[in-house]
Amino acid sequence: MTERREPPARPTVLVLDDDPLPDLGRLAGRAEVVHTDEKDLAGLLPSADALLVWDFLSDAVREAWPGPGPRPSWVHTPSAGVDRLLPELSEGPRAAETVLTNARGVFDQPIAEYVAGTVLAMAKDFPGTWELQKQRQWRHRETIRVGGTRAVVVGSGPIGRAIGRTLLALGVEVDLVGRRERGGDPEFGLVHAAGALDALLGEADWVVCVAPLTESTRGLFDAAAFARMKPTARFINVGRGQHVVEGDLVEALSQRRIAGAALDVFAEEPLGESHPLWDVPGLLISPHMSGDTIGWRDDLAEQFLDNFDRWTSGEPLLNVVDKRLGYVPTT
């Protein structure tokens, strides 16, 4: 269990900057806010009581954390995933002194809407319609009826549940997969254990990955997984790029072993202009934007500030990550 250290009366909040900067006006007179870039982060960590990893796509914290001196008692990342901070924050003699929180809750519905939109776009062939329109071709086609199809959503946290609810509203049957089996779920009946995934893949029309990135989920979707899917199945990844063996996905799509895919995350970002994924047939690419709706940065800043209020008043922090698991446990 993480040991709680009370913050000083006027704590130092260190912010790993990204553009645009967060609006932290509510901290005026209450905290000393120090901004830093990746280069100076290591030297400033020992003087910080709290760290806001505003540049949540940076690996700088993981690289700087093992250095000398004390470390912040609270680290917050405004992202759902914490893989860029672990395992360094969870190992060593100082691990128990630092609480890690994340942005759980901010991205749930936006990502669910992205997935639902992607399902509709692929089922109704909106990309094909747009291409034919540009070519001024009137070509009638038949499309897929979404109601009655089946989706397997891998990841049973708040984002996965929001995806499942949204797909249920479209008439899709949803199998939710988590780490452990849980019966009697009020929305999905049964949450399947991870070990059930292989059998479920063969029944799915839509396979959606939104799992946390852990050692057990890294490379989860490889050639064997794609081989288990139906030739008419579509794959959607809004989790982490490392969930997918990208070469195996390229092969599966090129050989038409599955019907299509949509990727919002990639092993290396941004995706280079010469990357082979750009030319893969049946693949929809978006630049890690599925959860980024208008005003999302303001929502992230407000979430941090609300937790700051709790931190300084001695209340329990929200969205505390179990650093051994790599995510916020579902109660």
GROMACS .gro file of C-alpha atoms in nm:
model
  331
    1MET     CA    1   0.000   0.000   0.000
    2THR     CA    2   0.121   0.351  -0.083
    3GLU     CA    3   0.228   0.558   0.218
    4ARG     CA    4   0.062   0.897   0.229
    5ARG     CA    5   0.272   1.206   0.294
    6GLU     CA    6   0.089   1.524   0.379
    7PRO     CA    7   0.170   1.809   0.138
    8PRO     CA    8   0.327   2.129   0.277
    9ALA     CA    9   0.113   2.440   0.320
   10ARG     CA   10   0.236   2.577  -0.014
   11PRO     CA   11   0.347   2.276  -0.218
   12THR     CA   12   0.566   2.288  -0.527
   13VAL     CA   13   0.387   2.156  -0.835
   14LEU     CA   14   0.623   2.062  -1.115
   15VAL     CA   15   0.468   2.054  -1.463
   16LEU     CA   16   0.628   1.864  -1.751
   17ASP     CA   17   0.523   2.104  -2.022
   18ASP     CA   18   0.342   2.046  -2.346
   19ASP     CA   19   0.181   2.300  -2.576
   20PRO     CA   20  -0.068   2.445  -2.501
   21LEU     CA   21   0.004   2.473  -2.128
   22PRO     CA   22  -0.266   2.378  -1.876
   23ASP     CA   23  -0.474   2.650  -1.714
   24LEU     CA   24  -0.368   2.625  -1.350
   25GLY     CA   25  -0.496   2.966  -1.241
   26ARG     CA   26  -0.677   2.811  -0.946
   27LEU     CA   27  -0.339   2.736  -0.788
   28ALA     CA   28  -0.243   3.105  -0.760
   29GLY     CA   29  -0.131   3.172  -0.402
   30ARG     CA   30  -0.182   2.807  -0.309
   31ALA     CA   31   0.116   2.642  -0.476
   32GLU     CA   32   0.443   2.724  -0.643
   33VAL     CA   33   0.404   2.610  -1.002
   34VAL     CA   34   0.732   2.527  -1.178
   35HIS     CA   35   0.734   2.447  -1.549
   36THR     CA   36   1.000   2.228  -1.704
   37ASP     CA   37   1.094   2.057  -2.026
   38GLU     CA   38   1.238   1.707  -2.064
   39LYS     CA   39   1.597   1.830  -2.037
   40ASP     CA   40   1.561   1.991  -1.694
   41LEU     CA   41   1.313   1.747  -1.542
   42ALA     CA   42   1.565   1.528  -1.358
   43GLY     CA   43   1.723   1.823  -1.180
   44LEU     CA   44   1.388   1.959  -1.059
   45LEU     CA   45   1.225   1.635  -0.944
   46PRO     CA   46   1.381   1.636  -0.593
   47SER     CA   47   1.228   1.976  -0.512
   48ALA     CA   48   0.874   1.887  -0.626
   49ASP     CA   49   0.590   1.781  -0.399
   50ALA     CA   50   0.363   1.694  -0.693
   51LEU     CA   51   0.432   1.628  -1.060
   52LEU     CA   52   0.181   1.693  -1.339
   53VAL     CA   53   0.293   1.503  -1.648
   54TRP     CA   54   0.113   1.734  -1.889
   55ASP     CA   55   0.324   1.594  -2.175
   56PHE     CA   56   0.181   1.247  -2.119
   57LEU     CA   57   0.333   1.110  -2.441
   58SER     CA   58   0.684   1.173  -2.310
   59ASP     CA   59   0.911   0.903  -2.166
   60ALA     CA   60   1.113   1.164  -1.975
   61VAL     CA   61   0.967   1.082  -1.631
   62ARG     CA   62   1.054   0.716  -1.661
   63GLU     CA   63   1.409   0.810  -1.763
   64ALA     CA   64   1.458   1.073  -1.490
   65TRP     CA   65   1.289   0.895  -1.199
   66PRO     CA   66   1.578   0.667  -1.086
   67GLY     CA   67   1.806   0.969  -1.014
   68PRO     CA   68   1.926   1.090  -0.673
   69GLY     CA   69   1.722   1.275  -0.411
   70PRO     CA   70   1.358   1.261  -0.300
   71ARG     CA   71   1.069   1.225  -0.538
   72PRO     CA   72   0.720   1.385  -0.551
   73SER     CA   73   0.463   1.222  -0.325
   74TRP     CA   74   0.199   1.255  -0.598
   75VAL     CA   75   0.231   1.209  -0.974
   76HIS     CA   76  -0.063   1.272  -1.205
   77THR     CA   77  -0.076   1.185  -1.573
   78PRO     CA   78  -0.364   1.332  -1.778
   79SER     CA   79  -0.398   1.011  -1.978
   80ALA     CA   80  -0.581   0.685  -1.923
   81GLY     CA   81  -0.269   0.473  -1.979
   82VAL     CA   82   0.027   0.485  -1.740
   83ASP     CA   83   0.268   0.263  -1.930
   84ARG     CA   84   0.505   0.556  -1.997
   85LEU     CA   85   0.558   0.589  -1.619
   86LEU     CA   86   0.595   0.226  -1.521
   87PRO     CA   87   0.774   0.022  -1.401
   88GLU     CA   88   1.008   0.291  -1.265
   89LEU     CA   89   0.745   0.445  -1.032
   90SER     CA   90   0.654   0.103  -0.896
   91GLU     CA   91   1.004  -0.027  -0.819
   92GLY     CA   92   1.275   0.051  -0.566
   93PRO     CA   93   1.273   0.172  -0.205
   94ARG     CA   94   1.087   0.495  -0.290
   95ALA     CA   95   0.799   0.332  -0.477
   96ALA     CA   96   0.566   0.323  -0.176
   97GLU     CA   97   0.611   0.697  -0.117
   98THR     CA   98   0.450   0.809  -0.444
   99VAL     CA   99   0.081   0.799  -0.534
  100LEU     CA  100   0.007   0.779  -0.907
  101THR     CA  101  -0.325   0.901  -1.049
  102ASN     CA  102  -0.457   0.916  -1.404
  103ALA     CA  103  -0.731   1.072  -1.619
  104ARG     CA  104  -0.984   0.795  -1.579
  105GLY     CA  105  -1.328   0.919  -1.677
  106VAL     CA  106  -1.237   1.201  -1.916
  107PHE     CA  107  -1.200   0.993  -2.231
  108ASP     CA  108  -1.468   0.728  -2.179
  109GLN     CA  109  -1.754   0.861  -2.391
  110PRO     CA  110  -1.541   1.032  -2.661
  111ILE     CA  111  -1.357   0.707  -2.732
  112ALA     CA  112  -1.683   0.513  -2.725
  113GLU     CA  113  -1.824   0.753  -2.985
  114TYR     CA  114  -1.512   0.713  -3.199
  115VAL     CA  115  -1.546   0.334  -3.191
  116ALA     CA  116  -1.918   0.348  -3.272
  117GLY     CA  117  -1.849   0.590  -3.556
  118THR     CA  118  -1.578   0.361  -3.690
  119VAL     CA  119  -1.809   0.061  -3.675
  120LEU     CA  120  -2.077   0.252  -3.868
  121ALA     CA  121  -1.824   0.389  -4.118
  122MET     CA  122  -1.691   0.043  -4.199
  123ALA     CA  123  -2.031  -0.124  -4.199
  124LYS     CA  124  -2.182   0.139  -4.430
  125ASP     CA  125  -1.864   0.180  -4.639
  126PHE     CA  126  -1.841   0.555  -4.588
  127PRO     CA  127  -1.476   0.558  -4.706
  128GLY     CA  128  -1.583   0.390  -5.031
  129THR     CA  129  -1.870   0.634  -5.076
  130TRP     CA  130  -1.634   0.930  -5.033
  131GLU     CA  131  -1.388   0.790  -5.287
  132LEU     CA  132  -1.663   0.725  -5.541
  133GLN     CA  133  -1.799   1.075  -5.487
  134LYS     CA  134  -1.457   1.224  -5.562
  135GLN     CA  135  -1.450   1.018  -5.882
  136ARG     CA  136  -1.811   1.126  -5.967
  137GLN     CA  137  -1.917   0.762  -5.986
  138TRP     CA  138  -2.272   0.648  -5.909
  139ARG     CA  139  -2.216   0.292  -5.791
  140HIS     CA  140  -2.487   0.122  -5.587
  141ARG     CA  141  -2.370  -0.118  -5.315
  142GLU     CA  142  -2.519  -0.315  -5.030
  143THR     CA  143  -2.387  -0.258  -4.679
  144ILE     CA  144  -2.382  -0.438  -4.346
  145ARG     CA  145  -2.667  -0.415  -4.099
  146VAL     CA  146  -2.501  -0.332  -3.765
  147GLY     CA  147  -2.789  -0.446  -3.543
  148GLY     CA  148  -2.750  -0.812  -3.463
  149THR     CA  149  -2.373  -0.823  -3.518
  150ARG     CA  150  -2.140  -0.923  -3.235
  151ALA     CA  151  -1.852  -0.731  -3.078
  152VAL     CA  152  -1.576  -0.845  -2.846
  153VAL     CA  153  -1.444  -0.553  -2.640
  154VAL     CA  154  -1.108  -0.634  -2.479
  155GLY     CA  155  -1.074  -0.417  -2.169
  156SER     CA  156  -1.343  -0.396  -1.902
  157GLY     CA  157  -1.251  -0.062  -1.745
  158PRO     CA  158  -1.461   0.254  -1.780
  159ILE     CA  159  -1.364   0.311  -2.146
  160GLY     CA  160  -1.438  -0.048  -2.242
  161ARG     CA  161  -1.771  -0.032  -2.063
  162ALA     CA  162  -1.861   0.295  -2.236
  163ILE     CA  163  -1.777   0.136  -2.571
  164GLY     CA  164  -1.990  -0.165  -2.485
  165ARG     CA  165  -2.288   0.048  -2.382
  166THR     CA  166  -2.268   0.256  -2.700
  167LEU     CA  167  -2.251  -0.052  -2.919
  168LEU     CA  168  -2.542  -0.208  -2.731
  169ALA     CA  169  -2.745   0.102  -2.820
  170LEU     CA  170  -2.677   0.024  -3.187
  171GLY     CA  171  -2.816  -0.325  -3.143
  172VAL     CA  172  -2.477  -0.495  -3.130
  173GLU     CA  173  -2.433  -0.794  -2.901
  174VAL     CA  174  -2.132  -0.728  -2.678
  175ASP     CA  175  -1.889  -0.963  -2.506
  176LEU     CA  176  -1.675  -0.772  -2.256
  177VAL     CA  177  -1.336  -0.922  -2.168
  178GLY     CA  178  -1.146  -0.832  -1.851
  179ARG     CA  179  -0.864  -0.980  -1.648
  180ARG     CA  180  -1.093  -1.202  -1.442
  181GLU     CA  181  -1.439  -1.348  -1.501
  182ARG     CA  182  -1.721  -1.164  -1.323
  183GLY     CA  183  -2.080  -1.282  -1.332
  184GLY     CA  184  -2.396  -1.088  -1.264
  185ASP     CA  185  -2.281  -0.770  -1.436
  186PRO     CA  186  -2.580  -0.532  -1.453
  187GLU     CA  187  -2.503  -0.422  -1.810
  188PHE     CA  188  -2.325  -0.714  -1.977
  189GLY     CA  189  -2.432  -1.014  -1.772
  190LEU     CA  190  -2.093  -1.183  -1.780
  191VAL     CA  191  -1.753  -1.018  -1.802
  192HIS     CA  192  -1.528  -1.282  -1.958
  193ALA     CA  193  -1.183  -1.368  -1.828
  194ALA     CA  194  -0.883  -1.302  -2.049
  195GLY     CA  195  -0.847  -1.675  -2.107
  196ALA     CA  196  -1.180  -1.682  -2.292
  197LEU     CA  197  -1.060  -1.442  -2.563
  198ASP     CA  198  -0.935  -1.705  -2.808
  199ALA     CA  199  -1.276  -1.870  -2.830
  200LEU     CA  200  -1.461  -1.538  -2.848
  201LEU     CA  201  -1.254  -1.408  -3.139
  202GLY     CA  202  -1.403  -1.662  -3.376
  203GLU     CA  203  -1.757  -1.537  -3.304
  204ALA     CA  204  -1.693  -1.164  -3.338
  205ASP     CA  205  -1.782  -0.930  -3.622
  206TRP     CA  206  -1.601  -0.646  -3.442
  207VAL     CA  207  -1.296  -0.686  -3.217
  208VAL     CA  208  -1.216  -0.374  -3.014
  209CYS     CA  209  -0.898  -0.343  -2.810
  210VAL     CA  210  -0.897  -0.090  -2.524
  211ALA     CA  211  -0.701  -0.289  -2.266
  212PRO     CA  212  -0.429  -0.136  -2.047
  213LEU     CA  213  -0.078  -0.209  -2.171
  214THR     CA  214   0.078  -0.470  -1.945
  215GLU     CA  215   0.318  -0.756  -2.004
  216SER     CA  216   0.020  -0.988  -2.055
  217THR     CA  217  -0.142  -0.764  -2.320
  218ARG     CA  218   0.171  -0.659  -2.511
  219GLY     CA  219   0.154  -0.819  -2.856
  220LEU     CA  220  -0.187  -0.967  -2.773
  221PHE     CA  221  -0.310  -0.929  -3.130
  222ASP     CA  222  -0.068  -1.125  -3.343
  223ALA     CA  223  -0.092  -1.363  -3.637
  224ALA     CA  224  -0.256  -1.631  -3.421
  225ALA     CA  225  -0.523  -1.390  -3.296
  226PHE     CA  226  -0.605  -1.262  -3.645
  227ALA     CA  227  -0.621  -1.622  -3.771
  228ARG     CA  228  -0.893  -1.695  -3.515
  229MET     CA  229  -1.115  -1.414  -3.646
  230LYS     CA  230  -1.372  -1.458  -3.919
  231PRO     CA  231  -1.277  -1.338  -4.269
  232THR     CA  232  -1.561  -1.084  -4.236
  233ALA     CA  233  -1.439  -0.948  -3.900
  234ARG     CA  234  -1.304  -0.596  -3.841
  235PHE     CA  235  -1.044  -0.502  -3.579
  236ILE     CA  236  -1.029  -0.166  -3.396
  237ASN     CA  237  -0.747  -0.059  -3.163
  238VAL     CA  238  -0.790   0.240  -2.933
  239GLY     CA  239  -0.570   0.097  -2.657
  240ARG     CA  240  -0.195   0.112  -2.718
  241GLY     CA  241   0.000   0.046  -3.034
  242GLN     CA  242   0.205  -0.221  -2.858
  243HIS     CA  243  -0.106  -0.436  -2.822
  244VAL     CA  244  -0.070  -0.522  -3.191
  245VAL     CA  245   0.204  -0.695  -3.384
  246GLU     CA  246   0.173  -0.452  -3.674
  247GLY     CA  247   0.346  -0.675  -3.928
  248ASP     CA  248   0.097  -0.952  -3.854
  249LEU     CA  249  -0.194  -0.711  -3.902
  250VAL     CA  250  -0.047  -0.594  -4.235
  251GLU     CA  251  -0.028  -0.957  -4.345
  252ALA     CA  252  -0.382  -1.038  -4.229
  253LEU     CA  253  -0.529  -0.740  -4.416
  254SER     CA  254  -0.316  -0.784  -4.728
  255GLN     CA  255  -0.413  -1.152  -4.751
  256ARG     CA  256  -0.777  -1.061  -4.669
  257ARG     CA  257  -0.781  -1.292  -4.369
  258ILE     CA  258  -0.989  -1.023  -4.197
  259ALA     CA  259  -1.212  -0.768  -4.368
  260GLY     CA  260  -1.074  -0.445  -4.225
  261ALA     CA  261  -0.921  -0.259  -3.934
  262ALA     CA  262  -0.899   0.084  -3.776
  263LEU     CA  263  -0.599   0.198  -3.573
  264ASP     CA  264  -0.584   0.509  -3.357
  265VAL     CA  265  -0.262   0.409  -3.179
  266PHE     CA  266   0.070   0.279  -3.308
  267ALA     CA  267   0.393   0.125  -3.182
  268GLU     CA  268   0.579   0.441  -3.287
  269GLU     CA  269   0.409   0.778  -3.306
  270PRO     CA  270   0.381   0.983  -3.515
  271LEU     CA  271   0.356   0.736  -3.801
  272GLY     CA  272   0.630   0.812  -4.054
  273GLU     CA  273   0.541   0.901  -4.413
  274SER     CA  274   0.712   0.588  -4.544
  275HIS     CA  275   0.552   0.350  -4.294
  276PRO     CA  276   0.392   0.049  -4.469
  277LEU     CA  277   0.066   0.087  -4.274
  278TRP     CA  278  -0.034   0.385  -4.488
  279ASP     CA  279  -0.079   0.161  -4.794
  280VAL     CA  280  -0.252  -0.139  -4.635
  281PRO     CA  281  -0.590  -0.215  -4.795
  282GLY     CA  282  -0.890  -0.195  -4.565
  283LEU     CA  283  -0.711   0.001  -4.291
  284LEU     CA  284  -0.842   0.327  -4.144
  285ILE     CA  285  -0.571   0.536  -3.971
  286SER     CA  286  -0.627   0.821  -3.726
  287PRO     CA  287  -0.348   1.005  -3.536
  288HIS     CA  288  -0.416   0.906  -3.173
  289MET     CA  289  -0.719   1.134  -3.149
  290SER     CA  290  -1.009   0.908  -3.054
  291GLY     CA  291  -1.053   1.069  -2.712
  292ASP     CA  292  -0.966   1.426  -2.806
  293THR     CA  293  -1.283   1.630  -2.837
  294ILE     CA  294  -1.315   2.010  -2.824
  295GLY     CA  295  -1.226   2.127  -2.473
  296TRP     CA  296  -1.053   1.804  -2.368
  297ARG     CA  297  -0.744   1.979  -2.233
  298ASP     CA  298  -0.960   2.201  -2.012
  299ASP     CA  299  -1.132   1.890  -1.878
  300LEU     CA  300  -0.794   1.734  -1.799
  301ALA     CA  301  -0.671   2.044  -1.618
  302GLU     CA  302  -0.993   2.066  -1.413
  303GLN     CA  303  -0.961   1.702  -1.316
  304PHE     CA  304  -0.606   1.763  -1.187
  305LEU     CA  305  -0.715   2.074  -0.997
  306ASP     CA  306  -1.005   1.890  -0.835
  307ASN     CA  307  -0.766   1.621  -0.719
  308PHE     CA  308  -0.525   1.892  -0.597
  309ASP     CA  309  -0.803   2.023  -0.374
  310ARG     CA  310  -0.850   1.675  -0.232
  311TRP     CA  311  -0.475   1.628  -0.187
  312THR     CA  312  -0.424   1.948   0.010
  313SER     CA  313  -0.734   1.895   0.225
  314GLY     CA  314  -0.633   1.542   0.322
  315GLU     CA  315  -0.911   1.367   0.130
  316PRO     CA  316  -0.843   1.046  -0.064
  317LEU     CA  317  -0.726   1.108  -0.419
  318LEU     CA  318  -0.942   0.990  -0.708
  319ASN     CA  319  -0.818   0.757  -0.981
  320VAL     CA  320  -0.532   0.605  -0.782
  321VAL     CA  321  -0.344   0.359  -1.002
  322ASP     CA  322  -0.245   0.020  -0.867
  323LYS     CA  323   0.115   0.035  -0.987
  324ARG     CA  324   0.151  -0.342  -0.976
  325LEU     CA  325  -0.144  -0.388  -1.212
  326GLY     CA  326  -0.083  -0.079  -1.424
  327TYR     CA  327  -0.433   0.065  -1.402
  328VAL     CA  328  -0.703   0.188  -1.163
  329PRO     CA  329  -0.882  -0.118  -1.025
  330THR     CA  330  -1.257  -0.136  -1.079
  331THR     CA  331  -1.448  -0.157  -0.754
   0.00000   0.00000   0.00000
